[in-house]
């Protein structure tokens, strides 16, 4: 089974940072959370912990509505 690697965590952190800068938000004003039906590898978990990104693994089939 495929695992999520640290590059996905750093990508999410970069997106969070850019959004915060573009919207003049103070650091820590918003948080990121990665929800996946896969597992994170050891390095991805360390990276998420260090960057303060919450995660939920093996969440099942998640469907989000655009409404």
mmCIF file of N, CA and C in Angstrom:
data_model
loop_
_atom_site.group_PDB
_atom_site.id
_atom_site.type_symbol
_atom_site.label_atom_id
_atom_site.label_comp_id
_atom_site.label_asym_id
_atom_site.label_seq_id
_atom_site.Cartn_x
_atom_site.Cartn_y
_atom_site.Cartn_z
ATOM 1 N N UNK A 1 0.842 -1.190 0.000
ATOM 2 C CA UNK A 1 0.000 0.000 0.000
ATOM 3 C C UNK A 1 0.883 1.248 0.000
ATOM 4 N N UNK A 2 0.472 2.235 -0.774
ATOM 5 C CA UNK A 2 1.233 3.478 -0.858
ATOM 6 C C UNK A 2 1.140 4.263 0.442
ATOM 7 N N UNK A 3 2.216 4.978 0.749
ATOM 8 C CA UNK A 3 2.259 5.837 1.931
ATOM 9 C C UNK A 3 2.404 7.293 1.501
ATOM 10 N N UNK A 4 2.006 8.176 2.390
ATOM 11 C CA UNK A 4 2.184 9.610 2.188
ATOM 12 C C UNK A 4 3.577 9.968 2.685
ATOM 13 N N UNK A 5 4.313 10.749 1.895
ATOM 14 C CA UNK A 5 5.677 11.137 2.249
ATOM 15 C C UNK A 5 5.739 12.600 2.692
ATOM 16 N N UNK A 6 6.885 12.998 3.208
ATOM 17 C CA UNK A 6 7.024 14.338 3.788
ATOM 18 C C UNK A 6 6.807 15.453 2.777
ATOM 19 N N UNK A 7 7.011 15.187 1.483
ATOM 20 C CA UNK A 7 6.799 16.246 0.498
ATOM 21 C C UNK A 7 5.335 16.711 0.482
ATOM 22 N N UNK A 8 4.410 15.815 0.779
ATOM 23 C CA UNK A 8 2.994 16.214 0.858
ATOM 24 C C UNK A 8 2.748 17.123 2.057
ATOM 25 N N UNK A 9 3.430 16.861 3.145
ATOM 26 C CA UNK A 9 3.304 17.691 4.345
ATOM 27 C C UNK A 9 3.888 19.080 4.091
ATOM 28 N N UNK A 10 5.076 19.129 3.497
ATOM 29 C CA UNK A 10 5.702 20.433 3.233
ATOM 30 C C UNK A 10 4.912 21.219 2.194
ATOM 31 N N UNK A 11 4.299 20.545 1.233
ATOM 32 C CA UNK A 11 3.440 21.221 0.246
ATOM 33 C C UNK A 11 2.247 21.871 0.937
ATOM 34 N N UNK A 12 1.624 21.142 1.837
ATOM 35 C CA UNK A 12 0.489 21.678 2.590
ATOM 36 C C UNK A 12 0.916 22.862 3.450
ATOM 37 N N UNK A 13 2.067 22.763 4.096
ATOM 38 C CA UNK A 13 2.573 23.860 4.916
ATOM 39 C C UNK A 13 2.852 25.090 4.057
ATOM 40 N N UNK A 14 3.424 24.876 2.879
ATOM 41 C CA UNK A 14 3.691 25.993 1.964
ATOM 42 C C UNK A 14 2.413 26.673 1.514
ATOM 43 N N UNK A 15 1.398 25.892 1.234
ATOM 44 C CA UNK A 15 0.105 26.445 0.827
ATOM 45 C C UNK A 15 -0.526 27.243 1.960
ATOM 46 N N UNK A 16 -0.451 26.719 3.167
ATOM 47 C CA UNK A 16 -0.966 27.412 4.348
ATOM 48 C C UNK A 16 -0.233 28.748 4.538
ATOM 49 N N UNK A 17 1.078 28.719 4.404
ATOM 50 C CA UNK A 17 1.886 29.931 4.579
ATOM 51 C C UNK A 17 1.557 30.971 3.515
ATOM 52 N N UNK A 18 1.478 30.540 2.267
ATOM 53 C CA UNK A 18 1.173 31.480 1.183
ATOM 54 C C UNK A 18 -0.212 32.098 1.372
ATOM 55 N N UNK A 19 -1.192 31.287 1.730
ATOM 56 C CA UNK A 19 -2.551 31.796 1.976
ATOM 57 C C UNK A 19 -2.533 32.833 3.098
ATOM 58 N N UNK A 20 -1.801 32.540 4.156
ATOM 59 C CA UNK A 20 -1.716 33.466 5.291
ATOM 60 C C UNK A 20 -1.095 34.793 4.882
ATOM 61 N N UNK A 21 -0.033 34.735 4.091
ATOM 62 C CA UNK A 21 0.646 35.951 3.639
ATOM 63 C C UNK A 21 -0.272 36.760 2.725
ATOM 64 N N UNK A 22 -0.880 36.086 1.759
ATOM 65 C CA UNK A 22 -1.727 36.786 0.788
ATOM 66 C C UNK A 22 -2.961 37.422 1.426
ATOM 67 N N UNK A 23 -3.398 36.884 2.548
ATOM 68 C CA UNK A 23 -4.589 37.400 3.216
ATOM 69 C C UNK A 23 -4.278 38.167 4.499
ATOM 70 N N UNK A 24 -3.001 38.533 4.655
ATOM 71 C CA UNK A 24 -2.548 39.331 5.800
ATOM 72 C C UNK A 24 -2.975 38.744 7.137
ATOM 73 N N UNK A 25 -2.853 37.430 7.264
ATOM 74 C CA UNK A 25 -3.188 36.759 8.511
ATOM 75 C C UNK A 25 -1.939 36.608 9.370
ATOM 76 N N UNK A 26 -2.119 36.701 10.657
ATOM 77 C CA UNK A 26 -0.995 36.500 11.562
ATOM 78 C C UNK A 26 -0.630 35.023 11.602
ATOM 79 N N UNK A 27 0.636 34.754 11.864
ATOM 80 C CA UNK A 27 1.084 33.378 11.981
ATOM 81 C C UNK A 27 0.264 32.671 13.062
ATOM 82 N N UNK A 28 -0.248 31.500 12.744
ATOM 83 C CA UNK A 28 -1.047 30.750 13.697
ATOM 84 C C UNK A 28 -2.533 31.068 13.656
ATOM 85 N N UNK A 29 -2.942 31.991 12.777
ATOM 86 C CA UNK A 29 -4.358 32.358 12.701
ATOM 87 C C UNK A 29 -5.206 31.228 12.117
ATOM 88 N N UNK A 30 -4.604 30.414 11.265
ATOM 89 C CA UNK A 30 -5.297 29.250 10.709
ATOM 90 C C UNK A 30 -4.393 28.027 10.850
ATOM 91 N N UNK A 31 -5.003 26.857 10.782
ATOM 92 C CA UNK A 31 -4.264 25.604 10.935
ATOM 93 C C UNK A 31 -4.514 24.707 9.743
ATOM 94 N N UNK A 32 -3.618 23.759 9.543
ATOM 95 C CA UNK A 32 -3.765 22.783 8.463
ATOM 96 C C UNK A 32 -3.974 21.398 9.052
ATOM 97 N N UNK A 33 -4.733 20.606 8.326
ATOM 98 C CA UNK A 33 -4.962 19.214 8.716
ATOM 99 C C UNK A 33 -4.998 18.364 7.449
ATOM 100 N N UNK A 34 -4.237 17.299 7.431
ATOM 101 C CA UNK A 34 -4.229 16.370 6.303
ATOM 102 C C UNK A 34 -5.062 15.159 6.682
ATOM 103 N N UNK A 35 -6.103 14.902 5.910
ATOM 104 C CA UNK A 35 -6.959 13.736 6.137
ATOM 105 C C UNK A 35 -6.795 12.818 4.931
ATOM 106 N N UNK A 36 -6.433 11.571 5.186
ATOM 107 C CA UNK A 36 -6.150 10.637 4.105
ATOM 108 C C UNK A 36 -6.624 9.232 4.438
ATOM 109 N N UNK A 37 -6.884 8.465 3.392
ATOM 110 C CA UNK A 37 -7.212 7.061 3.598
ATOM 111 C C UNK A 37 -5.963 6.186 3.522
ATOM 112 N N UNK A 38 -4.814 6.814 3.363
ATOM 113 C CA UNK A 38 -3.517 6.134 3.355
ATOM 114 C C UNK A 38 -2.854 6.299 4.722
ATOM 115 N N UNK A 39 -1.615 5.813 4.834
ATOM 116 C CA UNK A 39 -0.832 6.035 6.047
ATOM 117 C C UNK A 39 0.323 6.971 5.727
ATOM 118 N N UNK A 40 0.794 7.689 6.726
ATOM 119 C CA UNK A 40 1.965 8.540 6.581
ATOM 120 C C UNK A 40 3.197 7.735 6.964
ATOM 121 N N UNK A 41 4.294 7.920 6.215
ATOM 122 C CA UNK A 41 5.520 7.240 6.612
ATOM 123 C C UNK A 41 6.138 7.964 7.808
ATOM 124 N N UNK A 42 7.167 7.372 8.375
ATOM 125 C CA UNK A 42 7.782 7.890 9.603
ATOM 126 C C UNK A 42 8.267 9.330 9.438
ATOM 127 N N UNK A 43 8.906 9.630 8.316
ATOM 128 C CA UNK A 43 9.410 10.984 8.095
ATOM 129 C C UNK A 43 8.278 11.995 7.929
ATOM 130 N N UNK A 44 7.195 11.588 7.298
ATOM 131 C CA UNK A 44 6.044 12.483 7.134
ATOM 132 C C UNK A 44 5.424 12.823 8.484
ATOM 133 N N UNK A 45 5.359 11.838 9.368
ATOM 134 C CA UNK A 45 4.814 12.083 10.707
ATOM 135 C C UNK A 45 5.707 13.037 11.495
ATOM 136 N N UNK A 46 7.018 12.852 11.401
ATOM 137 C CA UNK A 46 7.954 13.757 12.087
ATOM 138 C C UNK A 46 7.815 15.172 11.550
ATOM 139 N N UNK A 47 7.729 15.284 10.242
ATOM 140 C CA UNK A 47 7.609 16.588 9.590
ATOM 141 C C UNK A 47 6.309 17.277 10.001
ATOM 142 N N UNK A 48 5.212 16.536 10.006
ATOM 143 C CA UNK A 48 3.914 17.097 10.400
ATOM 144 C C UNK A 48 3.955 17.578 11.841
ATOM 145 N N UNK A 49 4.552 16.799 12.696
ATOM 146 C CA UNK A 49 4.664 17.182 14.101
ATOM 147 C C UNK A 49 5.485 18.463 14.252
ATOM 148 N N UNK A 50 6.599 18.525 13.564
ATOM 149 C CA UNK A 50 7.488 19.692 13.645
ATOM 150 C C UNK A 50 6.804 20.956 13.130
ATOM 151 N N UNK A 51 6.043 20.826 12.043
ATOM 152 C CA UNK A 51 5.393 21.987 11.430
ATOM 153 C C UNK A 51 4.021 22.301 12.025
ATOM 154 N N UNK A 52 3.556 21.476 12.946
ATOM 155 C CA UNK A 52 2.275 21.729 13.590
ATOM 156 C C UNK A 52 1.076 21.403 12.717
ATOM 157 N N UNK A 53 1.243 20.437 11.820
ATOM 158 C CA UNK A 53 0.153 20.037 10.940
ATOM 159 C C UNK A 53 -0.493 18.771 11.499
ATOM 160 N N UNK A 54 -1.773 18.851 11.768
ATOM 161 C CA UNK A 54 -2.514 17.689 12.260
ATOM 162 C C UNK A 54 -2.757 16.737 11.093
ATOM 163 N N UNK A 55 -2.934 15.469 11.403
ATOM 164 C CA UNK A 55 -3.240 14.507 10.352
ATOM 165 C C UNK A 55 -4.118 13.390 10.899
ATOM 166 N N UNK A 56 -4.832 12.780 9.975
ATOM 167 C CA UNK A 56 -5.673 11.631 10.307
ATOM 168 C C UNK A 56 -5.451 10.601 9.214
ATOM 169 N N UNK A 57 -4.985 9.427 9.580
ATOM 170 C CA UNK A 57 -4.675 8.373 8.621
ATOM 171 C C UNK A 57 -5.807 7.366 8.516
ATOM 172 N N UNK A 58 -5.795 6.625 7.408
ATOM 173 C CA UNK A 58 -6.762 5.549 7.175
ATOM 174 C C UNK A 58 -8.177 5.963 7.557
ATOM 175 N N UNK A 59 -8.567 7.121 7.066
ATOM 176 C CA UNK A 59 -9.863 7.695 7.429
ATOM 177 C C UNK A 59 -11.024 7.052 6.696
ATOM 178 N N UNK A 60 -10.756 6.247 5.690
ATOM 179 C CA UNK A 60 -11.833 5.629 4.921
ATOM 180 C C UNK A 60 -12.175 6.469 3.713
ATOM 181 N N UNK A 61 -13.250 6.133 3.081
ATOM 182 C CA UNK A 61 -13.671 6.871 1.895
ATOM 183 C C UNK A 61 -14.398 8.133 2.320
ATOM 184 N N UNK A 62 -13.747 9.250 2.123
ATOM 185 C CA UNK A 62 -14.299 10.550 2.522
ATOM 186 C C UNK A 62 -14.802 11.262 1.284
ATOM 187 N N UNK A 63 -16.002 11.765 1.351
ATOM 188 C CA UNK A 63 -16.564 12.542 0.263
ATOM 189 C C UNK A 63 -16.907 13.926 0.805
ATOM 190 N N UNK A 64 -16.433 14.927 0.073
ATOM 191 C CA UNK A 64 -16.708 16.304 0.463
ATOM 192 C C UNK A 64 -17.655 16.916 -0.549
ATOM 193 N N UNK A 65 -18.572 17.687 -0.065
ATOM 194 C CA UNK A 65 -19.518 18.365 -0.927
ATOM 195 C C UNK A 65 -19.009 19.768 -1.256
ATOM 196 N N UNK A 66 -19.207 20.200 -2.473
ATOM 197 C CA UNK A 66 -18.803 21.542 -2.875
ATOM 198 C C UNK A 66 -19.860 22.574 -2.506
ATOM 199 N N UNK A 67 -20.959 22.129 -1.946
ATOM 200 C CA UNK A 67 -22.041 23.060 -1.577
ATOM 201 C C UNK A 67 -21.684 23.883 -0.377
#
